[in-house]
mmCIF file of C-alpha atoms in Angstrom:
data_model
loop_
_atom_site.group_PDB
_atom_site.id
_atom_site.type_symbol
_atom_site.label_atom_id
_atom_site.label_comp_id
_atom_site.label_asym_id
_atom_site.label_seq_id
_atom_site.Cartn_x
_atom_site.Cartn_y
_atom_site.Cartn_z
ATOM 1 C CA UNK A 30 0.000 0.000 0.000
ATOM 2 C CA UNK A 31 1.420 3.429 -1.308
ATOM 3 C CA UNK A 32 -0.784 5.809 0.201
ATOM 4 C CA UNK A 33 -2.083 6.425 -3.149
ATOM 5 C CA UNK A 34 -5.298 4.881 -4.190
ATOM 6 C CA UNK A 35 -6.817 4.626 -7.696
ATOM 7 C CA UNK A 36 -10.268 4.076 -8.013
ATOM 8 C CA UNK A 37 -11.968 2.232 -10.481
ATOM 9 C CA UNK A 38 -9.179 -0.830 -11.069
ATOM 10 C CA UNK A 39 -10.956 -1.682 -14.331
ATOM 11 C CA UNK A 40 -12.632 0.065 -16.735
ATOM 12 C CA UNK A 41 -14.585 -0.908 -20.069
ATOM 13 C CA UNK A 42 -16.238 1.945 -21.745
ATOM 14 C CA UNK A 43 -17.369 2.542 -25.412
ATOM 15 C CA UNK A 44 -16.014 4.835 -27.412
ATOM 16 C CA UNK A 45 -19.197 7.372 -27.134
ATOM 17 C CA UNK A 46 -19.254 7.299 -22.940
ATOM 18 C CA UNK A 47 -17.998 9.738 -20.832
ATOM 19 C CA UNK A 48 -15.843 8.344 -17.588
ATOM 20 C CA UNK A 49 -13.820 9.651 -14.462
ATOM 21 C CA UNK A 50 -10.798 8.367 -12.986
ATOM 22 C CA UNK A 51 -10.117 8.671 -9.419
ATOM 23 C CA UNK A 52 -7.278 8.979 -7.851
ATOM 24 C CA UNK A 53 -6.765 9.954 -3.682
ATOM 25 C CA UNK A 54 -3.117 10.272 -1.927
ATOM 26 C CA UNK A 55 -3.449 10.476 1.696
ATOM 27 C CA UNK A 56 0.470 11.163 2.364
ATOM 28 C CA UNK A 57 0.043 15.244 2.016
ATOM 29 C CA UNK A 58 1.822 15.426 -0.552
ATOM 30 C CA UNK A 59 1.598 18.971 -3.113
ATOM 31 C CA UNK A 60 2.005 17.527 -6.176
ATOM 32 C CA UNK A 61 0.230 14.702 -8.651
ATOM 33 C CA UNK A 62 0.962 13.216 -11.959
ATOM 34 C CA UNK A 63 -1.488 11.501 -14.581
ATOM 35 C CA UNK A 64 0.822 8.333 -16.807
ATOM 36 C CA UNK A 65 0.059 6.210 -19.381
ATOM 37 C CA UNK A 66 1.156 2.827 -19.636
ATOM 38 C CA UNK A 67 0.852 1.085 -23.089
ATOM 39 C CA UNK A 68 2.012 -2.073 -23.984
ATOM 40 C CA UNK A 69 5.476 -2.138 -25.007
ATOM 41 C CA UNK A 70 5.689 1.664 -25.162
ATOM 42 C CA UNK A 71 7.613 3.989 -22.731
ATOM 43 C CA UNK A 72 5.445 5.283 -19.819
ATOM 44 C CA UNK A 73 4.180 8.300 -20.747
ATOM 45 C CA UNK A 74 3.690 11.409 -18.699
ATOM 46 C CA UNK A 75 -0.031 13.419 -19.274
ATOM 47 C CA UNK A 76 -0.333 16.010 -16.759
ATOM 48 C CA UNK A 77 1.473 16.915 -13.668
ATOM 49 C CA UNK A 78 -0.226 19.273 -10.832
ATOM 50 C CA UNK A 79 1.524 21.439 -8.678
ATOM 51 C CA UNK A 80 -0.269 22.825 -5.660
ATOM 52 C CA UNK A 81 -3.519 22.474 -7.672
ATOM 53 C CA UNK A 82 -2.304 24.083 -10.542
ATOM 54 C CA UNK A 83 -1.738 22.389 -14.120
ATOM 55 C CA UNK A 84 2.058 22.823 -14.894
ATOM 56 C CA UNK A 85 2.606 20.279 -17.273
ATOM 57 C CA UNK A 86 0.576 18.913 -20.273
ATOM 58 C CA UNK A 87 2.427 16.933 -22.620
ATOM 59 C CA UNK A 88 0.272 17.452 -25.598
ATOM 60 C CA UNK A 89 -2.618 15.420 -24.336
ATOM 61 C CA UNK A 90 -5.748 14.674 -27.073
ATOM 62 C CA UNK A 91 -8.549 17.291 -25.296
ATOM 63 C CA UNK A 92 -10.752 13.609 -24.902
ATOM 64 C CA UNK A 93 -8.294 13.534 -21.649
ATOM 65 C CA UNK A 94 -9.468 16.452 -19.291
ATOM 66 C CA UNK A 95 -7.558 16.171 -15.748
ATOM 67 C CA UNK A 96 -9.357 18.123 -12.644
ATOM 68 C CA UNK A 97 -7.621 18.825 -9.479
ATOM 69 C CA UNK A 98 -9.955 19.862 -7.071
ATOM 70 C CA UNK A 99 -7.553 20.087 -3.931
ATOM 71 C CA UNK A 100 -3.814 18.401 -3.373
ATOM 72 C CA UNK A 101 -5.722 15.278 -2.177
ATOM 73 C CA UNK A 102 -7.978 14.616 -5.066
ATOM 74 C CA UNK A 103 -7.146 14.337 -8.918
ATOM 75 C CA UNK A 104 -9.347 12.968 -11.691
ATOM 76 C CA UNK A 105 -9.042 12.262 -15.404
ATOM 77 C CA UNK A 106 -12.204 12.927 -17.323
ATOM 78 C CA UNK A 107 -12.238 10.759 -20.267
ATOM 79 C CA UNK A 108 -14.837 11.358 -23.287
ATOM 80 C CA UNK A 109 -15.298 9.631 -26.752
ATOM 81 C CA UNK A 110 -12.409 7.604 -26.342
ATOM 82 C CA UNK A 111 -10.465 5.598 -29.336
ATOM 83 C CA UNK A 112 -9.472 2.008 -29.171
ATOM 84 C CA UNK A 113 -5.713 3.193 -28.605
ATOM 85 C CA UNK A 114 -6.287 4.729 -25.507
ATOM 86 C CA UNK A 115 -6.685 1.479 -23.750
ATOM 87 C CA UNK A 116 -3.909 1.139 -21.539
ATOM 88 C CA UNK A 117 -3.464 1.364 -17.617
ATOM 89 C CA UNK A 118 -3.354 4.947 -16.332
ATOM 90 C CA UNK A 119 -1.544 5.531 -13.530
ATOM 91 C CA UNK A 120 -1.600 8.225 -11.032
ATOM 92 C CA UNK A 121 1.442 9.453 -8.760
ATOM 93 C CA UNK A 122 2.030 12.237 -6.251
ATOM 94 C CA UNK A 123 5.184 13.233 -4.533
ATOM 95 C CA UNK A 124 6.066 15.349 -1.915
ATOM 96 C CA UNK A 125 7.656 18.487 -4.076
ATOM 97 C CA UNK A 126 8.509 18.747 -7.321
ATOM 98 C CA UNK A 127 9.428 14.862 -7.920
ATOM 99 C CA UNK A 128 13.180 14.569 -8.758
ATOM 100 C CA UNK A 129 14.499 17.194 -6.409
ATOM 101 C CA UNK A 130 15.339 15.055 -3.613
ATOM 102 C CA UNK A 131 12.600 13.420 -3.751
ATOM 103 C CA UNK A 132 10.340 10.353 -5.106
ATOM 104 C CA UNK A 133 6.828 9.673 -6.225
ATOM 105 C CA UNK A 134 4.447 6.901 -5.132
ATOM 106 C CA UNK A 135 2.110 5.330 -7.151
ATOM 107 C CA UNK A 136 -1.299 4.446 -7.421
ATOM 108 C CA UNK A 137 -2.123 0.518 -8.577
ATOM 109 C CA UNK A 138 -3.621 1.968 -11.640
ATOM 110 C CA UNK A 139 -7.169 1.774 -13.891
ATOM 111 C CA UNK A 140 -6.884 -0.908 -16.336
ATOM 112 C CA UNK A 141 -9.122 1.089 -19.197
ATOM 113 C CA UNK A 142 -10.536 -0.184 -22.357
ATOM 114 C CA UNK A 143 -12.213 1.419 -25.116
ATOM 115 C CA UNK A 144 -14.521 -0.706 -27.306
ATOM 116 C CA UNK B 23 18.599 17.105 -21.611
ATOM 117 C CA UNK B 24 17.848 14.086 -19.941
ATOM 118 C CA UNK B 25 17.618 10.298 -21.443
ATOM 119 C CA UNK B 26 17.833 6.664 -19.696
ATOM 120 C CA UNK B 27 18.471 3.764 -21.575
ATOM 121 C CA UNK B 28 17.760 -0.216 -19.948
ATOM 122 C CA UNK B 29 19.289 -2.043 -22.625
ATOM 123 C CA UNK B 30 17.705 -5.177 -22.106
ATOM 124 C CA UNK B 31 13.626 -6.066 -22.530
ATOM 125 C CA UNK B 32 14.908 -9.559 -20.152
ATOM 126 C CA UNK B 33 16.731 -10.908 -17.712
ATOM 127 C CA UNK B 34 16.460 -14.051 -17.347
ATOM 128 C CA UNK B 35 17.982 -15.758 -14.101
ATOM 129 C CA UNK B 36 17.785 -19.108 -11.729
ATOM 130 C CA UNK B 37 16.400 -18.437 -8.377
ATOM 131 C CA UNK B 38 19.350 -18.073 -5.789
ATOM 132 C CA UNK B 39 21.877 -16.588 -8.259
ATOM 133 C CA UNK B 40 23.005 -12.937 -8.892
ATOM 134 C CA UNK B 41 20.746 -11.042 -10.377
ATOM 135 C CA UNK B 42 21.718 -7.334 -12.504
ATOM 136 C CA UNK B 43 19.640 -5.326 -14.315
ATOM 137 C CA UNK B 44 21.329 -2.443 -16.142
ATOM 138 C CA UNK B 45 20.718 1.233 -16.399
ATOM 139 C CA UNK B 46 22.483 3.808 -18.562
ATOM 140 C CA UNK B 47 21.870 7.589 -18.648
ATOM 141 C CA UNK B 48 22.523 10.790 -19.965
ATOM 142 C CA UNK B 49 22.405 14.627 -18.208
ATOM 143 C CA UNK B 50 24.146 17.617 -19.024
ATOM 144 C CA UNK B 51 24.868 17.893 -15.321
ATOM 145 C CA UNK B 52 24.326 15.772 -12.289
ATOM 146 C CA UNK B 53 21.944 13.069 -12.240
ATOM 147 C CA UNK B 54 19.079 11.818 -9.922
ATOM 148 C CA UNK B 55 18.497 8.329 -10.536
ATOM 149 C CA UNK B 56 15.624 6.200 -9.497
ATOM 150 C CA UNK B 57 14.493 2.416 -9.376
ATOM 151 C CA UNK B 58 11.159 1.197 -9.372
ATOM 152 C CA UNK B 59 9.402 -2.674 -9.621
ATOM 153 C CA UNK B 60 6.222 -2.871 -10.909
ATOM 154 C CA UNK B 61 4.464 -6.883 -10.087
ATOM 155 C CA UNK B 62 1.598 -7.717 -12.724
ATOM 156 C CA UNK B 63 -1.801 -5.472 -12.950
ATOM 157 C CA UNK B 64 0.211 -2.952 -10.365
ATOM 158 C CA UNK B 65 1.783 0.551 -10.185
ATOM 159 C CA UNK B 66 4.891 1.092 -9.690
ATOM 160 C CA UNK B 67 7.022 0.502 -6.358
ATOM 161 C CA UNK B 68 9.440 2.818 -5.394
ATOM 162 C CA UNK B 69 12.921 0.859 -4.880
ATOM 163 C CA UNK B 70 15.939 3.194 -4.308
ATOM 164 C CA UNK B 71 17.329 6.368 -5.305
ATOM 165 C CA UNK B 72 20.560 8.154 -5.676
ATOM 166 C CA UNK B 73 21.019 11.719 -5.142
ATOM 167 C CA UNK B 74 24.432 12.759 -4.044
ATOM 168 C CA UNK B 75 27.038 10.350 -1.491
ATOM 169 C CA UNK B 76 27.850 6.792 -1.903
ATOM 170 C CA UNK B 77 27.762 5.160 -5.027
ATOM 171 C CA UNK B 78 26.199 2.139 -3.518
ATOM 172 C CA UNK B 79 22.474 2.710 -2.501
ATOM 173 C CA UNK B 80 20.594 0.369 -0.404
ATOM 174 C CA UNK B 81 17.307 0.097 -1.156
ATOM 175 C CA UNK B 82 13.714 -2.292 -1.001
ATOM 176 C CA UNK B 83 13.729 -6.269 -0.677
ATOM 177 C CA UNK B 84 17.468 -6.431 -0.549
ATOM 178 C CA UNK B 85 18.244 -4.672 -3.824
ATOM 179 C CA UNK B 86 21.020 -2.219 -4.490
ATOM 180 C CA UNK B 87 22.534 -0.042 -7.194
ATOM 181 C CA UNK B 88 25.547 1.452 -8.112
ATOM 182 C CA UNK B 89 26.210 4.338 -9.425
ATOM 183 C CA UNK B 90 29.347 4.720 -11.636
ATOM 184 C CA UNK B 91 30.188 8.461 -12.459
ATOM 185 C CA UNK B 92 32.779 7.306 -15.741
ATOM 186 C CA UNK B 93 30.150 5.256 -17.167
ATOM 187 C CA UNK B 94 27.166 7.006 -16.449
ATOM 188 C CA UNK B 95 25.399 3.905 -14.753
ATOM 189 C CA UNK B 96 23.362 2.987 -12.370
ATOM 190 C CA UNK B 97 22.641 -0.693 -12.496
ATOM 191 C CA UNK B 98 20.533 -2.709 -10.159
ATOM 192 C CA UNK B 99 21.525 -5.925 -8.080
ATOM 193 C CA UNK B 100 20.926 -8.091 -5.666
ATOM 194 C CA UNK B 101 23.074 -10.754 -4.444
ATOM 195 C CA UNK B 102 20.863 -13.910 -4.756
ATOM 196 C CA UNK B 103 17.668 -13.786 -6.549
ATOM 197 C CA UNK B 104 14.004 -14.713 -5.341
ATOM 198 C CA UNK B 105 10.985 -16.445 -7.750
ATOM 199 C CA UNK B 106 8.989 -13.490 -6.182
ATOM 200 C CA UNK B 107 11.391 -10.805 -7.911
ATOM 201 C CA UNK B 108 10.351 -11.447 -11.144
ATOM 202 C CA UNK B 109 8.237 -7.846 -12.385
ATOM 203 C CA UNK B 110 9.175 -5.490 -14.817
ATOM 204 C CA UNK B 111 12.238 -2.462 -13.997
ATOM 205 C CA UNK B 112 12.240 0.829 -14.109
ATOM 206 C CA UNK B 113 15.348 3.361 -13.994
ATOM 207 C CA UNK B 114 14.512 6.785 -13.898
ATOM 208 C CA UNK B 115 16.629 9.830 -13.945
ATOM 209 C CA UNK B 116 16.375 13.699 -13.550
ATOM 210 C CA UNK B 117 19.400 16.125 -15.140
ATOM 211 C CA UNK B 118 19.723 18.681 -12.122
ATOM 212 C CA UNK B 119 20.602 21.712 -14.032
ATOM 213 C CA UNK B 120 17.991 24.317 -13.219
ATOM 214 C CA UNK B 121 15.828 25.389 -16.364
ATOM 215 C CA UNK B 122 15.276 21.480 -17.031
ATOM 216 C CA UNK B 123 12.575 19.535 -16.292
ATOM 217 C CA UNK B 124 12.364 18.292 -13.085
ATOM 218 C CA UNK B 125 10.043 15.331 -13.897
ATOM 219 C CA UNK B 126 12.620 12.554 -14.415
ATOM 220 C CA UNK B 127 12.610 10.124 -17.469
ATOM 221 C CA UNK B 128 11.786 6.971 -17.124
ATOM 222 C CA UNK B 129 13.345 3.767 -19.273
ATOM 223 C CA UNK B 130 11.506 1.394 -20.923
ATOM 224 C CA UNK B 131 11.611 -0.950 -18.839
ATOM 225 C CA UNK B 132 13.069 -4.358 -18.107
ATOM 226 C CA UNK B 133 11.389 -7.461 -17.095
ATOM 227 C CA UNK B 134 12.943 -9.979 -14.857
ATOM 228 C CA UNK B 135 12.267 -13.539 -14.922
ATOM 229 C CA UNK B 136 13.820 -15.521 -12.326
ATOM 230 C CA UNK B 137 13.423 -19.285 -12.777
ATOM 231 C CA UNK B 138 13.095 -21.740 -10.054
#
């Protein structure tokens, strides 16, 4: 248990529904991250949130609309979906800025799939 | 910039061995380098780091890493390998020179199968 819990595990949605993930860190930490994890691809970073504020978006399709309500909370709002954008979506907070002395933790993920 | 390289998709290893899985990187200045194991249907698990000081961190479940300077490395070890170790490895690093990202880069990852 990471402290960071994902909510749901497993997702099937068409491609015309609209769908929240959940994600909820209880370690009081100030900033969160949304990932991507494809099949033999790279994990890929979506958004980052610092102190509730958006400061990263790494050219994300607008079908993928984060929310970060408070430094507890952040959810991905997903809409008309493609096929391709099954993959298990991870979310991770850390205490700071991750990297500057120190690490993230990560949530168990959402296995999503789009029929 | 910042890049990571795991140059192997598998490891492949009998239980009670040595196990090693490698990690190469590139910074223009000093790099923070992570480790994390991720077990089937799971996030990822937070191993070790390195940030400045020894070049041998201790980290999770009896693994370490070393960091080599000259050959910009940071490979992953542990002296005799467990059935229950087998999950895919991530390195990760950050370049510390301000005006870069500080999100580090993650590898591609590097599954370890260890046989009994």
């Amino acid at each position: 248990e990471t402290g960071v819990t994902q909510t749901p595990r497993h997702l099937v949605m068409g491609m015309t529904n609209k769908k929240s993930l959940k994600c909820e860190q209880h370690l009081g930490h100030n900033a969160m991250y949304w990932y991507k994890q494809s099949a033999k691809k790279p994990l890929e970073l979506m958004f980052v949130y610092s102190l509730e504020e958006r400061v990263e978006n790494n050219s994300v399709p607008s079908r993928f609309s984060p929310e970060c309500p408070n430094s507890s909370h952040l959810f991905l709002h997903l809409h008309t979906l493609q096929p391709e954008d099954s993959a298990l979506y991870l979310c991770a907070s850390s205490q700071d800025r991750w990297g500057e002395n120190t690490e993230a933790f990560f949530g168990q993920g959402t296995r999503l799939t789009v029929v | 910039a910042q890049s990571v390289a795991q140059p192997e998709d598998q490891v492949n290893v009998a239980e009670g061995n040595p196990l090693t899985v490698k990690c190469t990187y590139s910074v223009s200045g000093n790099p923070y380098l992570f480790w994390y194991v991720q077990y089937p249907n799971r996030g990822l698990q937070f191993l070790l780091k390195y940030i400045t000081g020894d070049n041998l961190v201790k980290g999770s479940y009896g693994f370490e890493a070393e960091f080599n300077k000259s050959q910009t490395s940071f490979h992953l070890k542990k002296p005799s390998a467990l059935v229950s170790d087998s999950a895919l490895y991530f390195c990760a690093v950050r370049d510390d020179l301000s005006g870069g990202s500080y999100i580090p880069t993650f590898g591609r990852g590097t599954s370890l199968i260890v046989h009994p």
